[in-house]
Every structure is written in C-alpha cells, then in structure tokens.
Short mmCIF file of C-alpha atoms in Angstrom, two decimals:
data_model
loop_
_atom_site.label_atom_id
_atom_site.label_comp_id
_atom_site.label_asym_id
_atom_site.label_seq_id
_atom_site.Cartn_x
_atom_site.Cartn_y
_atom_site.Cartn_z
CA MET A 1 -6.29 96.15 128.43
CA THR A 2 -6.99 99.37 127.20
CA GLU A 3 -7.56 101.03 123.70
CA GLU A 4 -5.30 103.20 122.61
CA ARG A 5 -6.08 106.55 121.51
CA SER A 6 -6.05 107.09 117.83
CA VAL A 7 -4.65 110.77 116.31
CA GLU A 8 -6.96 110.42 113.02
CA GLY A 9 -8.50 112.89 111.51
CA TRP A 10 -5.93 114.97 114.62
CA SER A 11 -5.13 118.60 112.30
CA PRO A 12 -2.23 119.96 115.05
CA THR A 13 -1.27 123.11 114.95
CA ILE A 14 2.78 122.90 115.22
CA GLY A 15 4.49 125.22 117.78
CA ALA A 16 0.47 124.90 119.66
CA GLY A 17 1.34 122.35 122.94
CA VAL A 18 3.72 120.19 119.55
CA THR A 19 6.13 120.15 117.97
CA LEU A 20 7.36 119.66 114.36
CA ASP A 21 9.57 116.84 115.34
CA GLU A 22 7.56 115.01 117.33
CA VAL A 23 4.37 115.30 115.27
CA ILE A 24 6.14 113.63 112.13
CA ASP A 25 7.72 110.45 114.50
CA LEU A 26 3.89 110.67 115.44
CA ALA A 27 3.20 110.26 111.78
CA PHE A 28 5.22 107.76 110.78
CA ASP A 29 3.78 105.68 113.73
CA TYR A 30 0.50 106.18 112.21
CA ARG A 31 -0.37 103.60 110.06
CA GLY A 32 -3.16 104.74 108.66
CA ASP A 33 -2.18 107.82 105.14
CA VAL A 34 -1.84 111.82 106.07
CA THR A 35 -1.90 114.86 104.15
CA ILE A 36 2.12 116.17 104.30
CA VAL A 37 1.44 120.69 104.52
CA ARG A 38 4.49 122.51 102.91
CA ARG A 39 5.85 125.78 104.01
CA ASP A 40 4.70 127.13 100.21
CA GLY A 41 1.03 125.49 101.34
CA THR A 42 0.88 122.80 99.21
CA GLU A 43 -0.33 119.39 100.19
CA VAL A 44 0.84 114.94 99.59
CA VAL A 45 -1.65 112.62 100.57
CA GLY A 46 0.17 109.63 101.49
CA TYR A 47 1.85 106.54 103.85
CA VAL A 48 4.68 108.01 105.86
CA TYR A 49 7.23 105.14 106.28
CA ASN A 50 10.73 106.59 107.39
CA ARG A 51 11.72 109.74 108.88
CA ASN A 52 15.08 110.15 110.01
CA ARG A 53 16.31 112.66 112.27
CA ASP A 54 19.26 111.68 113.01
CA VAL A 55 21.28 112.91 109.87
CA PRO A 56 22.15 116.70 108.56
CA GLU A 57 18.94 117.27 107.49
CA PRO A 58 15.98 115.69 108.59
CA PHE A 59 13.08 113.88 106.38
CA LEU A 60 10.88 111.75 105.60
CA GLN A 61 9.96 109.20 103.15
CA LEU A 62 5.62 108.19 102.37
CA PHE A 63 4.18 106.55 99.39
CA ASP A 64 1.59 108.17 97.42
CA PRO A 65 -1.62 106.29 97.19
CA THR A 66 -0.04 105.63 92.89
CA GLY A 67 2.81 104.53 94.50
CA ALA A 68 5.29 107.21 94.49
CA SER A 69 7.78 107.76 97.03
CA HIS A 70 8.35 111.17 98.13
CA THR A 71 11.10 112.59 99.94
CA LEU A 72 10.72 116.04 101.75
CA ARG A 73 12.87 117.49 104.06
CA TYR A 74 11.57 119.02 107.39
CA ALA A 75 12.15 122.41 106.92
CA ALA A 76 9.81 121.97 104.11
CA VAL A 77 7.30 120.86 106.50
CA ARG A 78 4.93 122.60 107.66
CA THR A 79 2.17 120.34 109.59
CA VAL A 80 1.17 116.82 109.16
CA ARG A 81 -3.38 116.17 109.23
CA PHE A 82 -4.27 112.08 110.24
CA THR A 83 -6.57 112.53 106.81
CA GLY A 84 -6.27 108.83 106.52
CA LYS A 85 -8.35 105.81 108.18
CA ASP A 86 -6.56 104.07 111.10
CA THR A 87 -5.59 100.75 110.59
CA ALA A 88 -4.73 100.11 113.64
CA ALA A 89 -7.60 101.29 115.27
CA GLY A 90 -10.53 100.11 116.77
CA LYS A 91 -9.39 95.81 115.97
CA SER A 92 -8.88 95.39 119.55
CA TYR A 93 -8.52 91.24 120.73
CA GLU A 94 -12.07 92.25 122.92
CA ALA A 95 -13.66 93.99 119.89
CA TRP A 96 -12.18 90.27 117.85
CA LEU A 97 -13.84 87.92 121.15
CA ARG A 98 -17.63 89.83 121.31
CA ARG A 99 -17.05 89.22 117.29
CA LYS A 100 -16.82 85.59 118.23
CA ALA A 101 -18.98 84.70 121.28
CA GLN A 102 -22.05 87.03 118.37
CA ALA A 103 -20.72 84.10 115.48
CA GLU A 104 -22.06 81.43 118.23
CA GLU A 105 -24.37 82.84 119.09
CA SER A 106 -25.94 83.61 116.00
CA ALA A 107 -24.99 79.50 114.39
CA PRO A 108 -27.06 76.66 113.84
CA LEU A 109 -26.98 74.43 116.40
CA ALA A 110 -25.28 71.56 115.08
CA MET B 1 16.50 68.22 117.40
CA THR B 2 16.70 67.99 113.55
CA VAL B 3 17.72 70.76 110.71
CA PRO B 4 19.66 68.38 107.52
CA LEU B 5 23.56 67.80 107.28
CA SER B 6 24.01 70.34 104.32
CA GLN B 7 22.39 73.38 105.49
CA MET B 8 24.20 72.82 109.96
CA TRP B 9 27.66 72.59 107.43
CA THR B 10 26.35 75.75 105.37
CA VAL B 11 25.59 77.19 108.81
CA ALA B 12 28.94 76.70 110.33
CA THR B 13 31.41 77.35 107.67
CA TYR B 14 29.62 80.39 107.04
CA VAL B 15 29.64 81.23 110.79
CA LEU B 16 33.36 80.53 111.15
CA GLN B 17 33.86 82.35 108.05
CA GLN B 18 32.30 85.36 109.83
CA LYS B 19 34.22 85.17 113.46
CA LEU B 20 37.98 84.59 110.68
CA LYS B 21 37.65 87.40 108.96
CA GLY B 22 36.94 89.42 112.92
CA GLN B 23 33.06 90.24 111.42
CA ALA B 24 31.80 91.05 115.09
CA ARG B 25 28.05 91.87 113.89
CA TYR B 26 26.50 89.55 110.99
CA PRO B 27 23.47 88.31 109.28
CA LEU B 28 22.77 84.91 109.60
CA VAL B 29 18.77 85.09 108.36
CA LEU B 30 17.41 87.68 105.66
CA MET B 31 13.84 87.83 106.76
CA LEU B 32 12.75 89.33 103.19
CA GLU B 33 9.01 90.49 103.12
CA PRO B 34 7.63 90.82 100.13
CA LEU B 35 4.48 92.65 101.24
CA PHE B 36 2.54 93.01 103.50
CA ARG B 37 -0.83 91.61 101.61
CA CYS B 38 -2.41 88.64 104.24
CA ASN B 39 -5.11 86.64 103.57
CA LEU B 40 -5.70 86.11 107.79
CA ALA B 41 -5.73 88.94 110.46
CA CYS B 42 -4.98 87.56 113.24
CA ALA B 43 -5.40 88.71 116.87
CA GLY B 44 -0.82 89.14 117.42
CA CYS B 45 0.26 89.75 114.25
CA GLY B 46 0.92 94.00 113.71
CA LYS B 47 2.57 93.15 110.26
CA ILE B 48 -0.57 94.04 108.53
CA GLN B 49 -2.26 97.31 109.93
CA TYR B 50 -1.39 99.27 106.52
CA PRO B 51 -3.76 101.60 103.91
CA ALA B 52 -4.62 99.15 101.40
CA HIS B 53 -2.33 100.75 98.52
CA ILE B 54 0.45 100.15 100.37
CA LEU B 55 -1.16 95.80 101.19
CA LYS B 56 -1.86 96.32 97.03
CA ARG B 57 2.03 96.91 96.61
CA HIS B 58 4.89 94.08 96.88
CA LEU B 59 8.69 93.82 95.26
CA THR B 60 10.05 92.58 92.65
CA VAL B 61 11.72 89.31 91.69
CA GLU B 62 14.57 92.18 90.84
CA GLN B 63 14.40 93.86 94.38
CA CYS B 64 14.52 90.94 96.38
CA LEU B 65 17.33 89.14 94.74
CA GLN B 66 19.19 92.40 95.38
CA ALA B 67 18.50 92.37 99.06
CA VAL B 68 19.49 88.45 98.75
CA GLU B 69 23.05 89.71 97.35
CA GLU B 70 23.09 92.48 99.65
CA CYS B 71 22.51 90.78 103.13
CA GLY B 72 24.69 87.34 102.08
CA ALA B 73 22.79 85.55 104.64
CA PRO B 74 23.02 81.55 104.23
CA MET B 75 19.29 81.61 105.20
CA VAL B 76 16.38 83.63 103.90
CA SER B 77 13.49 83.26 105.66
CA ILE B 78 9.86 84.80 103.97
CA PRO B 79 7.34 86.03 106.02
CA GLY B 80 4.94 88.57 105.84
CA GLY B 81 1.89 89.29 105.45
CA GLU B 82 1.33 86.09 103.22
CA PRO B 83 4.00 84.71 100.71
CA LEU B 84 1.68 82.42 98.98
CA MET B 85 -0.32 85.87 97.82
CA TYR B 86 2.88 87.73 96.40
CA PRO B 87 1.91 86.68 92.92
CA GLU B 88 5.98 86.13 91.52
CA ILE B 89 6.48 83.51 95.18
CA GLY B 90 6.84 80.94 92.17
CA PRO B 91 9.86 82.33 90.67
CA LEU B 92 11.61 84.22 93.64
CA VAL B 93 12.27 80.44 94.88
CA LYS B 94 13.11 79.07 92.15
CA GLU B 95 15.90 82.03 91.89
CA LEU B 96 16.93 81.73 95.99
CA VAL B 97 17.17 77.33 95.18
CA VAL B 98 19.82 78.21 92.11
CA ARG B 99 21.68 80.17 94.09
CA LYS B 100 21.93 78.00 97.06
CA LYS B 101 20.14 79.49 99.89
CA TYR B 102 18.11 78.17 102.50
CA ILE B 103 14.50 78.93 102.24
CA TYR B 104 11.78 79.20 105.56
CA LEU B 105 8.33 80.46 103.25
CA CYS B 106 5.83 81.12 106.62
CA THR B 107 3.02 80.61 104.83
CA ASN B 108 -0.44 80.33 107.18
CA ALA B 109 -0.95 76.82 104.17
CA ILE B 110 -5.03 77.78 103.51
CA LEU B 111 -3.59 78.27 100.10
CA LEU B 112 -0.22 75.44 99.94
CA LYS B 113 -2.95 72.61 98.30
CA GLU B 114 -3.38 74.92 95.96
CA LYS B 115 -0.34 76.02 95.11
CA LEU B 116 1.09 72.84 94.95
CA GLU B 117 -1.66 71.22 92.81
CA GLU B 118 -0.28 74.00 90.23
CA GLY B 119 3.09 73.03 90.30
CA MET B 120 4.08 76.31 91.75
CA PHE B 121 7.07 74.78 93.02
CA ALA B 122 9.56 71.56 93.28
CA PRO B 123 10.77 70.06 96.07
CA SER B 124 14.53 70.68 97.03
CA LYS B 125 16.47 70.44 100.00
CA TYR B 126 16.19 73.91 100.41
CA LEU B 127 12.52 75.18 99.98
CA SER B 128 11.22 74.34 103.16
CA PHE B 129 7.64 75.04 104.52
CA SER B 130 7.64 76.41 107.30
CA ILE B 131 3.91 76.15 108.44
CA HIS B 132 2.34 78.28 111.07
CA MET B 133 0.49 76.74 113.39
CA ASP B 134 -0.38 77.91 116.72
CA GLY B 135 -1.04 74.44 118.76
CA PRO B 136 -3.46 72.28 118.72
CA ARG B 137 -6.78 72.85 116.71
CA GLN B 138 -8.81 74.94 118.76
CA GLU B 139 -5.71 76.90 119.97
CA HIS B 140 -4.15 77.76 116.21
CA ASP B 141 -8.35 79.11 114.81
CA GLU B 142 -8.58 81.12 118.15
CA SER B 143 -5.41 82.99 117.26
CA VAL B 144 -5.78 83.21 113.75
CA CYS B 145 -8.99 84.69 114.99
CA ARG B 146 -10.99 81.99 111.92
CA GLU B 147 -11.99 78.04 112.57
CA GLY B 148 -10.77 76.27 110.39
CA VAL B 149 -7.17 77.33 109.43
CA TYR B 150 -6.07 74.56 111.12
CA ASP B 151 -7.44 71.62 109.94
CA GLU B 152 -6.63 73.72 106.44
CA ALA B 153 -3.34 73.75 107.14
CA VAL B 154 -3.08 70.23 107.91
CA GLU B 155 -4.53 69.49 104.40
CA GLY B 156 -1.51 71.67 103.23
CA ILE B 157 0.91 69.96 105.36
CA LYS B 158 0.33 66.57 104.60
CA GLU B 159 -0.18 67.27 100.53
CA ALA B 160 3.18 68.79 100.98
CA LEU B 161 5.27 66.31 102.20
CA ARG B 162 3.09 63.28 99.83
CA ARG B 163 5.29 65.57 97.16
CA GLY B 164 7.98 65.08 98.51
CA PHE B 165 9.03 69.07 100.11
CA ARG B 166 10.86 70.15 103.85
CA VAL B 167 7.61 71.03 106.44
CA THR B 168 8.28 72.73 109.24
CA THR B 169 5.69 73.82 111.61
CA ASN B 170 6.61 77.80 113.13
CA THR B 171 4.89 78.32 116.15
CA THR B 172 4.05 81.27 119.21
CA LEU B 173 3.07 81.09 121.82
CA PHE B 174 1.09 83.70 124.31
CA GLU B 175 0.09 84.03 127.73
CA GLY B 176 -1.82 81.22 129.21
CA ALA B 177 -0.97 78.16 126.84
CA SER B 178 -1.00 75.11 127.81
CA PRO B 179 2.02 72.81 128.40
CA LEU B 180 0.26 69.72 128.87
CA ARG B 181 -1.56 70.28 124.89
CA MET B 182 1.08 72.34 123.65
CA ARG B 183 3.19 68.54 124.00
CA GLN B 184 -0.48 66.66 122.44
CA PHE B 185 0.70 69.22 119.83
CA PHE B 186 4.08 68.06 119.51
CA ASP B 187 3.30 64.61 118.69
CA GLU B 188 0.51 64.86 116.35
CA MET B 189 2.57 67.41 114.40
CA MET B 190 6.07 64.49 114.60
CA ASP B 191 2.58 62.37 113.46
CA LEU B 192 2.20 64.51 110.44
CA GLY B 193 5.64 64.14 109.66
CA VAL B 194 6.77 66.82 109.58
CA GLU B 195 10.65 67.29 109.72
CA GLY B 196 10.83 69.66 112.91
CA MET B 197 9.07 72.56 114.78
CA MET B 198 9.82 75.34 115.09
CA ILE B 199 8.74 77.50 118.79
CA SER B 200 9.18 81.24 120.36
CA PRO B 201 6.79 82.86 121.99
CA GLY B 202 5.34 85.95 120.41
CA TYR B 203 6.17 89.74 120.39
CA SER B 204 3.74 91.88 121.35
CA TYR B 205 3.85 94.55 118.71
CA SER B 206 2.22 97.83 119.65
CA LYS B 207 -0.07 97.71 116.33
CA ALA B 208 -1.14 93.42 117.62
CA PRO B 209 -4.95 94.16 118.76
CA ASP B 210 -3.83 91.27 121.14
CA GLN B 211 -1.66 92.66 124.07
CA GLU B 212 -2.49 91.55 127.20
CA HIS B 213 -1.84 87.48 125.64
CA PHE B 214 2.61 88.34 125.83
CA LEU B 215 4.43 86.63 127.92
CA ARG B 216 6.92 88.12 130.18
CA ARG B 217 9.62 86.25 130.64
CA GLN B 218 9.93 84.43 133.80
CA ARG B 219 6.22 83.91 132.81
CA ALA B 220 7.70 82.08 129.33
CA ASN B 221 11.00 80.06 131.19
CA GLU B 222 7.75 78.64 133.32
CA LEU B 223 6.01 77.84 130.24
CA PHE B 224 8.75 76.11 128.27
CA SER B 225 10.43 74.69 131.65
CA THR B 226 7.12 72.60 131.57
CA MET B 227 6.44 71.93 128.46
CA LEU B 228 9.77 71.56 127.49
CA ALA B 229 10.85 69.31 130.59
CA ARG B 230 11.81 65.81 129.44
CA ALA B 231 10.95 66.52 125.80
CA LYS B 232 10.55 63.48 124.25
CA ARG B 233 13.39 61.66 121.51
CA ARG B 234 11.16 61.76 118.52
CA TRP B 235 10.00 65.38 118.88
CA ARG B 236 12.37 67.46 116.53
CA PHE B 237 12.94 70.84 117.08
CA ASN B 238 14.83 72.64 114.41
CA GLN B 239 16.74 74.81 115.87
CA SER B 240 19.13 75.89 117.72
CA PRO B 241 19.07 73.56 121.37
CA LEU B 242 20.97 76.01 123.35
CA PHE B 243 17.85 78.30 122.18
CA LEU B 244 14.96 76.49 123.30
CA GLN B 245 17.04 76.48 126.65
CA PHE B 246 17.28 80.00 126.79
CA LEU B 247 13.59 79.86 126.11
CA MET B 248 14.29 77.69 129.42
CA GLY B 249 15.70 79.60 131.65
CA LYS B 250 19.14 77.69 131.29
CA GLN B 251 20.99 80.16 129.41
CA ASP B 252 20.96 83.78 129.61
CA PHE B 253 21.18 85.19 126.39
CA GLU B 254 21.90 89.19 125.35
CA CYS B 255 20.08 89.81 121.62
CA THR B 256 21.16 90.30 118.61
CA PRO B 257 18.53 92.30 116.69
CA TRP B 258 21.21 92.42 113.40
CA GLY B 259 21.29 88.38 113.41
CA ASN B 260 17.95 88.27 110.99
CA PRO B 261 17.68 91.06 108.63
CA THR B 262 14.44 92.36 107.53
CA TYR B 263 13.98 94.00 104.46
CA ASN B 264 10.66 95.19 102.59
CA LEU B 265 8.55 97.93 100.47
CA PHE B 266 9.96 100.36 102.71
CA GLY B 267 13.66 99.15 102.58
CA TRP B 268 16.21 98.17 105.35
CA GLN B 269 13.42 98.26 108.44
CA ARG B 270 15.62 98.98 111.64
CA PRO B 271 16.58 97.68 114.34
CA CYS B 272 15.26 94.24 114.02
CA TYR B 273 12.13 92.49 112.06
CA LEU B 274 10.15 93.01 115.23
CA LEU B 275 10.70 96.55 115.89
CA GLN B 276 9.95 99.05 113.24
CA GLU B 277 12.22 102.44 114.06
CA GLY B 278 12.97 103.81 110.16
CA TYR B 279 14.62 102.15 107.16
CA ALA B 280 17.84 102.24 106.27
CA SER B 281 17.96 103.36 101.86
CA THR B 282 21.35 99.63 101.21
CA PHE B 283 22.09 96.84 103.83
CA GLN B 284 25.48 98.81 104.92
CA GLU B 285 23.76 101.69 105.56
CA LEU B 286 21.59 99.30 108.60
CA MET B 287 24.47 98.18 109.85
CA GLU B 288 26.93 100.99 109.97
CA THR B 289 24.32 103.96 111.34
CA THR B 290 21.82 101.96 113.26
CA ARG B 291 22.15 102.53 117.07
CA TRP B 292 22.75 99.43 118.11
CA ASP B 293 23.73 99.62 121.73
CA GLN B 294 19.81 101.11 121.79
CA TYR B 295 18.55 97.46 121.69
CA GLY B 296 18.11 94.38 123.34
CA ARG B 297 17.82 93.61 127.28
CA LYS B 298 20.52 94.87 128.41
CA SER B 299 20.55 98.53 127.09
CA GLY B 300 17.25 99.14 129.28
CA ASN B 301 14.56 99.59 126.44
CA PRO B 302 10.93 98.42 127.50
CA LYS B 303 10.40 97.39 123.88
CA CYS B 304 12.64 94.36 124.03
CA ARG B 305 12.43 94.25 128.21
CA ASP B 306 10.36 90.72 127.31
CA CYS B 307 10.97 89.65 123.94
CA MET B 308 12.61 86.19 123.87
CA VAL B 309 11.55 86.08 119.84
CA HIS B 310 13.31 83.52 117.76
CA CYS B 311 14.39 85.73 115.66
CA GLY B 312 16.81 87.47 118.28
CA TYR B 313 18.10 85.07 120.07
CA GLU B 314 18.45 82.14 118.16
CA ALA B 315 21.11 83.96 116.10
CA THR B 316 22.63 84.18 119.23
CA ALA B 317 22.66 81.50 120.34
CA VAL B 318 24.08 79.74 117.32
CA ASP B 319 26.95 82.87 117.64
CA HIS B 320 27.43 80.81 120.91
CA THR B 321 28.03 77.51 119.62
CA PHE B 322 31.38 78.90 117.61
CA SER B 323 32.37 81.18 120.58
CA SER B 324 34.10 79.08 122.90
CA TRP B 325 34.28 75.54 123.25
CA ARG B 326 31.31 74.84 125.89
CA GLY B 327 28.92 76.28 124.19
CA PHE B 328 29.63 74.34 120.83
CA ARG B 329 30.07 71.09 123.30
CA ASP B 330 26.32 72.15 125.43
CA SER B 331 24.94 71.97 121.36
CA VAL B 332 26.25 69.14 120.01
CA VAL B 333 25.45 67.14 123.50
CA ALA B 334 21.97 68.35 123.38
CA THR B 335 21.60 67.78 119.81
CA VAL B 336 23.15 64.62 120.16
CA THR B 337 21.75 63.25 123.09
CA GLY B 338 17.80 64.67 122.54
CA ARG B 339 18.25 66.24 125.85
CA LEU B 340 17.34 70.34 126.35
#
C-alpha cells in the first residue's frame, strides 16, 4: 500500500504553480483544520466542510473550533495554510497490523 | 428473505406512489448521521477522521427531524459515528417511531447492553438494531481493529432479542473473505435468532486506512456467488433478493445515488453516502442541483467503477421490482422460494 502524502504544514503561494481553486479543493478534502488568509490580511482557523464553485459567487464554508460556521467567498480569500493535524494521515492498515503484531508479541503467553 | 410485511407494504406503497406521481428520483432510505464520533476506529472506515472539535459536535433532535421531514423517505438509517454515543439517541428514536419511520439503528453494539439496561429504547416494529458484524469472531475483530468486539456484539444481540427488539446484522465484506467461513457465520447469526442479515461489499473510502482489501467488481461477483450458492433456506436476509442477485452477477444494475441521501453536521451530502463532493443546505437543493449524471458506473466516474455497495444499489433493486412485471416476478419468486 502506498501512503498518500499529506499536505499538512503546507503554506502555498497562490499563482506559484497552484491556483486558489485547487488549494480550496485540497482544503475541502483535508481532514484537519486550516487557516484561511483573507485578502485583507485577517485569518480564520477551522475545518472546511464545504465549497461550491458551480455558483455565480463561489464560496467555501468552515466550522471554527467554537462551532461557529463561516461562509467566505473565494474572491475574499488570499490563500489557505494547512495548519492543523491531518487526522487521516499516518493511520495506515499496515500501521495497525504492526501495532497488532507488537501487542501480540508483548502479551503474556496463556 | 425477511423484511416484516408491514414494512414491505409501507415501502411498496411508497414506491408505487412515487411512480404514479411520475417522480423519477425519489429517496428510499435517509442516512441520518447525527455525529461522527465513534468508539472504534475500523480499518475500512473513512467516516471518522476529523479534528476533535468536529467529532465533539452533533446534530440536535430538531435538526434530525427537520431532515426526516424534508426527505420524506419511509426508512431512516442511523449510522455515524456510533449512534449509541449520541446523547439524544433515545428521544430521536422515540420521535421517529411516532412518525412511523422504519429505523435501522446501525451500531457496533459495544454500548447496546448498557443502553438497553438503562431503558433507553422500547421495542417497536419500527425500530431495528442493525448490528455491525463483519463475519466470524476473528474476521470481525480484525475488521474493527479491536479484540473482543465480536463477543460484545453477540452479548448485545442476545440482550436486545431477549427484550423483544428487532435485530438485524450488517456485514461488510472485503478482499480475502472466505465464503465457507461466511456461510458458517450466517448459520451462527441465525442460531442467535436475528431477524435478518444485510451484506454488502465495502467501499474504498479515500480516507480509509485500508485501501488494499476492497473488492473489485469481478472478485465481488465471484465471492458472493460462491458464498450464496445453494443458500440455505434458514438464512434470512433483510434486503432485496434482487440486490443479492446483483452481488452475484445475476443482475446488471446501475447505481441510484439519490436512493439513500445522507444528512449530517455539514448538511445534505453530495452525491451519496459514500462520496463527499460537497453539501447542499436543503434536500430540495441536493436533488435539484447535484449533477447526477456524473455518478454511477455508466458515468465513467472512477470513484464509482467498482462500487457495489447497498446504499447505491439496494434502491435500484427495489425500484426494479416495481418497474416491470419481470422485476416483480423475480423478486416475488426469490422471496418466496429463497432461491437466488
């Protein structure tokens, strides 16, 4: 099995080989919190749970850690930093098998 | 095949009503996920990998009932996460029973005995505990990545049956499953006295840790054909016989992604229970603005290529039953004779 590379810790610069649409798609797919940097320099941290490009004014939605929902237009976003832990990373089936084998080795014999 | 007659009648009249109304797309089962939190971290699950503040959140009963109202499906499946960890599960189930919705409460059963002893639920023809059982003891414990869960689930099943509840099992099969051991497992479940079993191949969630063991379509056909060949009359399946025939490669169905719409903390999930490609804020928006032609095997979407999961195809099988005399006849014959 190949472990998918995580974007955890990535701070992309929009335009340098990556578009804002692509970065927001990655943020939507990311299973951790991100920091949205607005064009005015302010930031909001949270989990991006939705995005929609198929509307006249594309938007993304996130829950911040207090549970408040925010809706931001793509036009207001400068970039997205992948600042939170990727909760889907590092939990491979192989890792579970290794842990299981280790547990069995360390268990006292019946 | 056993689904109670009253439930069959409710589903049949609902489907016929939709057809009489000329409704091309209609929901059959609402997948209601009140929370993502779980007390297991199964290798094949892609549902629970979220930051802690998301896992701590859950829907209110009012939000759940609003979704049930909007959707209108006659059956409500409550997966998750682990629904017995949802603090409002008792009141939610009570409200759904009042609304005469057939409920499948999908649980790993770790907490079932405790909740039953607390008197959280009352037996009802509308309520069925759908217990996650991925095969015999060894296979199940391996699948849920924890030793001892099979035995806990069996205890939960016995307690629920003793108290007069409807109990079904829900089994997801992965590559490497042994048809012979699965047949023994079916016997074990029947010996326990469960009402019926549900079986389905797993879906390779992109976020699931285990990507190697999901069944590809041809392998799935081979596995289910061998497993269900000369199915014993005592085996009872709580699903459409045509869906089982589809798993065996005897029926060629297309996915019905709107058949089991999903509502959770994020809204109405596009397009289906398995794929998370965005969320709609209302059920109507989901149905009207999702590009349904981009999903299903015929669409060529690689995410749908090998999917044979019941949440996409059971609705097709049910619709097929009521779409032609042949479909109806096949369904009745398989139900009455038990032959697949």
